[in-house]
Amino acid sequence: MNTSSALEQLSRATDLLTRALLIQAIWLVGTLAGGIVVGWAPATMAAHDAAARAERGEPIRWRRAVTVWRSRFLRSQALLYPPVVLLLLAAQGLALALGGHTTGLLALPTGLALLILIGALSYLPTMDLRHEVPLARALSRSVLLALAQAPGTLLLLALLGLWAALCASLPGLIPFLGVGVPLLGIHHLVARFLQRNDDLLAREARAVP
């Protein structure tokens, strides 16, 4: 590898690191601004919007992040809270099944449901920013997308698992890159998966709720 190529790779790595740090900061500030409980959802939407703009080569601007946070505040609660609640219930059910508190036969379907919900939740922010599918159909549509793009969803889940394991080994990463890196990765992958389904999602967005 020559010097020019090495410098180019270093520049790309530095750019990605800067993006991840900025997206992490947007998410943290937005989450705290809403008192955590109601702040994390619009903060997640603002962070995904920033990731999308960065990938298009546009600068990440705080003013834009604030605008998205405000405009998506109410919608993001209805969009993201239901799958998160279902995810927590599935995780609790899996823990009970594995712990022997319920029949072990429930472990497999509960585990599959947990994985599908994680995949669906990963699709939701980017899907909504692109098409604003009616809220009543958003979760079901994201589940169908996660299943339709099963190989990509499995890749996404594997990468999230690897990142979680890395953060567990190096917890010092969490305050600086714990959210920024997975958000960048999720957006990058999901945006490509959605290209194959844009026509369908556009029709859903135009449909009467």
Short mmCIF file of C-alpha atoms in Angstrom, two decimals, residues 13-196:
data_model
loop_
_atom_site.label_atom_id
_atom_site.label_comp_id
_atom_site.label_asym_id
_atom_site.label_seq_id
_atom_site.Cartn_x
_atom_site.Cartn_y
_atom_site.Cartn_z
CA ALA A 13 -11.61 6.36 8.85
CA THR A 14 -11.31 9.80 10.47
CA ASP A 15 -14.43 10.99 8.63
CA LEU A 16 -16.44 7.97 9.81
CA LEU A 17 -15.23 8.45 13.37
CA THR A 18 -16.23 12.11 13.28
CA ARG A 19 -19.67 11.21 11.95
CA ALA A 20 -20.17 8.62 14.67
CA LEU A 21 -19.13 11.09 17.40
CA LEU A 22 -21.50 13.77 16.07
CA ILE A 23 -24.41 11.34 15.77
CA GLN A 24 -23.71 10.08 19.29
CA ALA A 25 -23.76 13.69 20.53
CA ILE A 26 -27.04 14.43 18.73
CA TRP A 27 -28.64 11.34 20.25
CA LEU A 28 -27.38 12.05 23.77
CA VAL A 29 -28.38 15.73 23.74
CA GLY A 30 -31.78 14.94 22.22
CA THR A 31 -32.42 12.17 24.73
CA LEU A 32 -31.52 14.36 27.69
CA ALA A 33 -33.53 17.28 26.28
CA GLY A 34 -36.66 15.15 26.49
CA GLY A 35 -35.91 13.85 29.95
CA ILE A 36 -34.77 10.48 28.58
CA VAL A 37 -38.24 8.86 28.72
CA VAL A 38 -39.73 10.95 25.91
CA GLY A 39 -36.44 12.22 24.50
CA TRP A 40 -34.87 9.05 23.14
CA ALA A 41 -37.44 8.52 20.37
CA PRO A 42 -37.14 11.93 18.63
CA ALA A 43 -33.40 11.83 19.31
CA THR A 44 -33.21 8.53 17.45
CA MET A 45 -35.05 10.04 14.47
CA ALA A 46 -32.77 13.09 14.47
CA ALA A 47 -29.68 10.88 14.64
CA HIS A 48 -30.90 8.72 11.73
CA ASP A 49 -31.61 11.86 9.69
CA ALA A 50 -28.08 13.07 10.39
CA ALA A 51 -26.67 9.69 9.32
CA ALA A 52 -28.65 9.86 6.07
CA ARG A 53 -27.39 13.35 5.28
CA ALA A 54 -23.81 12.45 6.13
CA GLU A 55 -23.96 9.45 3.80
CA ARG A 56 -25.13 11.74 0.99
CA GLY A 57 -22.09 13.93 1.61
CA GLU A 58 -24.03 16.71 3.34
CA PRO A 59 -22.70 18.29 6.54
CA ILE A 60 -24.26 17.32 9.86
CA ARG A 61 -25.85 20.46 11.29
CA TRP A 62 -27.22 20.91 14.79
CA ARG A 63 -29.96 23.23 13.57
CA ARG A 64 -31.27 20.50 11.30
CA ALA A 65 -31.11 17.98 14.15
CA VAL A 66 -33.16 20.30 16.38
CA THR A 67 -35.73 20.76 13.60
CA VAL A 68 -36.13 17.01 13.13
CA TRP A 69 -36.30 16.45 16.90
CA ARG A 70 -39.15 18.94 17.22
CA SER A 71 -41.08 17.92 14.11
CA ARG A 72 -40.88 14.21 14.93
CA PHE A 73 -41.43 14.49 18.67
CA LEU A 74 -45.00 13.18 18.86
CA ARG A 75 -44.86 10.87 15.87
CA SER A 76 -41.67 9.20 17.10
CA GLN A 77 -43.34 8.22 20.38
CA ALA A 78 -46.15 6.42 18.55
CA LEU A 79 -43.70 4.94 16.05
CA LEU A 80 -40.96 3.59 18.33
CA TYR A 81 -42.55 2.95 21.72
CA PRO A 82 -44.84 0.02 20.69
CA PRO A 83 -42.02 -2.14 19.25
CA VAL A 84 -39.75 -1.30 22.19
CA VAL A 85 -42.45 -2.37 24.68
CA LEU A 86 -43.01 -5.60 22.71
CA LEU A 87 -39.24 -6.11 22.60
CA LEU A 88 -38.95 -5.78 26.37
CA LEU A 89 -41.85 -8.19 26.91
CA ALA A 90 -40.27 -10.71 24.54
CA ALA A 91 -36.92 -10.37 26.30
CA GLN A 92 -38.58 -10.91 29.67
CA GLY A 93 -40.44 -13.95 28.33
CA LEU A 94 -37.22 -15.42 26.94
CA ALA A 95 -35.43 -14.85 30.25
CA LEU A 96 -38.23 -16.61 32.13
CA ALA A 97 -38.22 -19.54 29.69
CA LEU A 98 -34.44 -19.96 29.85
CA GLY A 99 -34.52 -19.62 33.62
CA GLY A 100 -36.97 -22.49 33.95
CA HIS A 101 -39.81 -20.31 35.26
CA THR A 102 -41.98 -21.22 32.26
CA THR A 103 -42.00 -24.14 29.86
CA GLY A 104 -38.84 -24.39 27.82
CA LEU A 105 -40.92 -24.90 24.67
CA LEU A 106 -41.56 -21.15 24.69
CA ALA A 107 -37.87 -20.30 24.43
CA LEU A 108 -37.54 -20.88 20.67
CA PRO A 109 -40.62 -18.93 19.47
CA THR A 110 -39.95 -16.17 22.00
CA GLY A 111 -36.33 -15.92 20.86
CA LEU A 112 -37.39 -15.74 17.22
CA ALA A 113 -39.94 -13.05 18.04
CA LEU A 114 -37.22 -11.12 19.86
CA LEU A 115 -34.91 -11.23 16.84
CA ILE A 116 -37.70 -10.22 14.45
CA LEU A 117 -38.62 -7.26 16.67
CA ILE A 118 -35.00 -6.09 16.83
CA GLY A 119 -34.84 -6.29 13.05
CA ALA A 120 -38.15 -4.49 12.61
CA LEU A 121 -37.13 -1.77 15.05
CA SER A 122 -33.92 -1.26 13.09
CA TYR A 123 -35.92 -0.64 9.91
CA LEU A 124 -38.47 1.76 11.38
CA PRO A 125 -36.58 5.11 11.64
CA THR A 126 -35.09 5.04 8.13
CA MET A 127 -38.35 3.71 6.66
CA ASP A 128 -40.37 6.48 8.29
CA LEU A 129 -37.96 9.25 7.33
CA ARG A 130 -38.19 8.15 3.70
CA HIS A 131 -41.90 7.45 3.35
CA GLU A 132 -43.92 8.22 6.51
CA VAL A 133 -46.01 5.06 6.26
CA PRO A 134 -49.25 5.47 8.28
CA LEU A 135 -48.55 4.75 11.95
CA ALA A 136 -51.14 1.96 12.12
CA ARG A 137 -49.19 0.08 9.42
CA ALA A 138 -45.63 1.08 10.27
CA LEU A 139 -44.73 -1.78 12.62
CA SER A 140 -46.35 -4.49 10.51
CA ARG A 141 -44.64 -3.11 7.40
CA SER A 142 -41.24 -3.05 9.11
CA VAL A 143 -41.74 -6.66 10.28
CA LEU A 144 -42.57 -7.72 6.72
CA LEU A 145 -39.50 -5.88 5.43
CA ALA A 146 -37.27 -7.53 8.01
CA LEU A 147 -38.60 -10.94 6.98
CA ALA A 148 -38.46 -10.19 3.26
CA GLN A 149 -34.84 -9.09 3.59
CA ALA A 150 -33.98 -12.03 5.85
CA PRO A 151 -30.30 -12.40 4.81
CA GLY A 152 -29.70 -8.68 5.27
CA THR A 153 -31.59 -8.66 8.56
CA LEU A 154 -29.45 -11.54 9.84
CA LEU A 155 -26.33 -9.61 8.83
CA LEU A 156 -27.66 -6.57 10.67
CA LEU A 157 -28.40 -8.60 13.81
CA ALA A 158 -24.95 -10.20 13.69
CA LEU A 159 -23.24 -6.80 13.45
CA LEU A 160 -25.32 -5.44 16.32
CA GLY A 161 -24.41 -8.50 18.40
CA LEU A 162 -20.72 -8.03 17.66
CA TRP A 163 -20.89 -4.35 18.59
CA ALA A 164 -22.74 -5.17 21.83
CA ALA A 165 -20.06 -7.72 22.70
CA LEU A 166 -17.32 -5.18 21.96
CA CYS A 167 -18.98 -2.56 24.16
CA ALA A 168 -19.37 -5.12 26.94
CA SER A 169 -15.63 -5.80 26.71
CA LEU A 170 -14.71 -2.12 26.40
CA PRO A 171 -17.42 -0.16 28.27
CA GLY A 172 -15.43 3.04 27.86
CA LEU A 173 -16.67 3.14 24.25
CA ILE A 174 -20.31 3.48 25.25
CA PRO A 175 -20.43 7.21 26.16
CA PHE A 176 -18.60 8.20 22.97
CA LEU A 177 -19.56 5.68 20.27
CA GLY A 178 -22.05 3.28 21.86
CA VAL A 179 -25.01 4.62 19.88
CA GLY A 180 -23.33 6.52 17.05
CA VAL A 181 -21.59 3.52 15.47
CA PRO A 182 -24.63 1.19 15.39
CA LEU A 183 -26.88 3.99 14.12
CA LEU A 184 -24.48 4.66 11.25
CA GLY A 185 -24.29 0.95 10.46
CA ILE A 186 -28.05 0.41 10.72
CA HIS A 187 -28.81 3.32 8.42
CA HIS A 188 -26.18 2.29 5.87
CA LEU A 189 -27.55 -1.26 5.61
CA VAL A 190 -31.27 -0.50 5.92
CA ALA A 191 -31.13 2.27 3.31
CA ARG A 192 -29.81 -0.27 0.81
CA PHE A 193 -32.35 -2.91 1.76
CA LEU A 194 -35.16 -0.41 1.34
CA GLN A 195 -34.14 0.43 -2.21
CA ARG A 196 -35.78 -2.84 -3.28
#
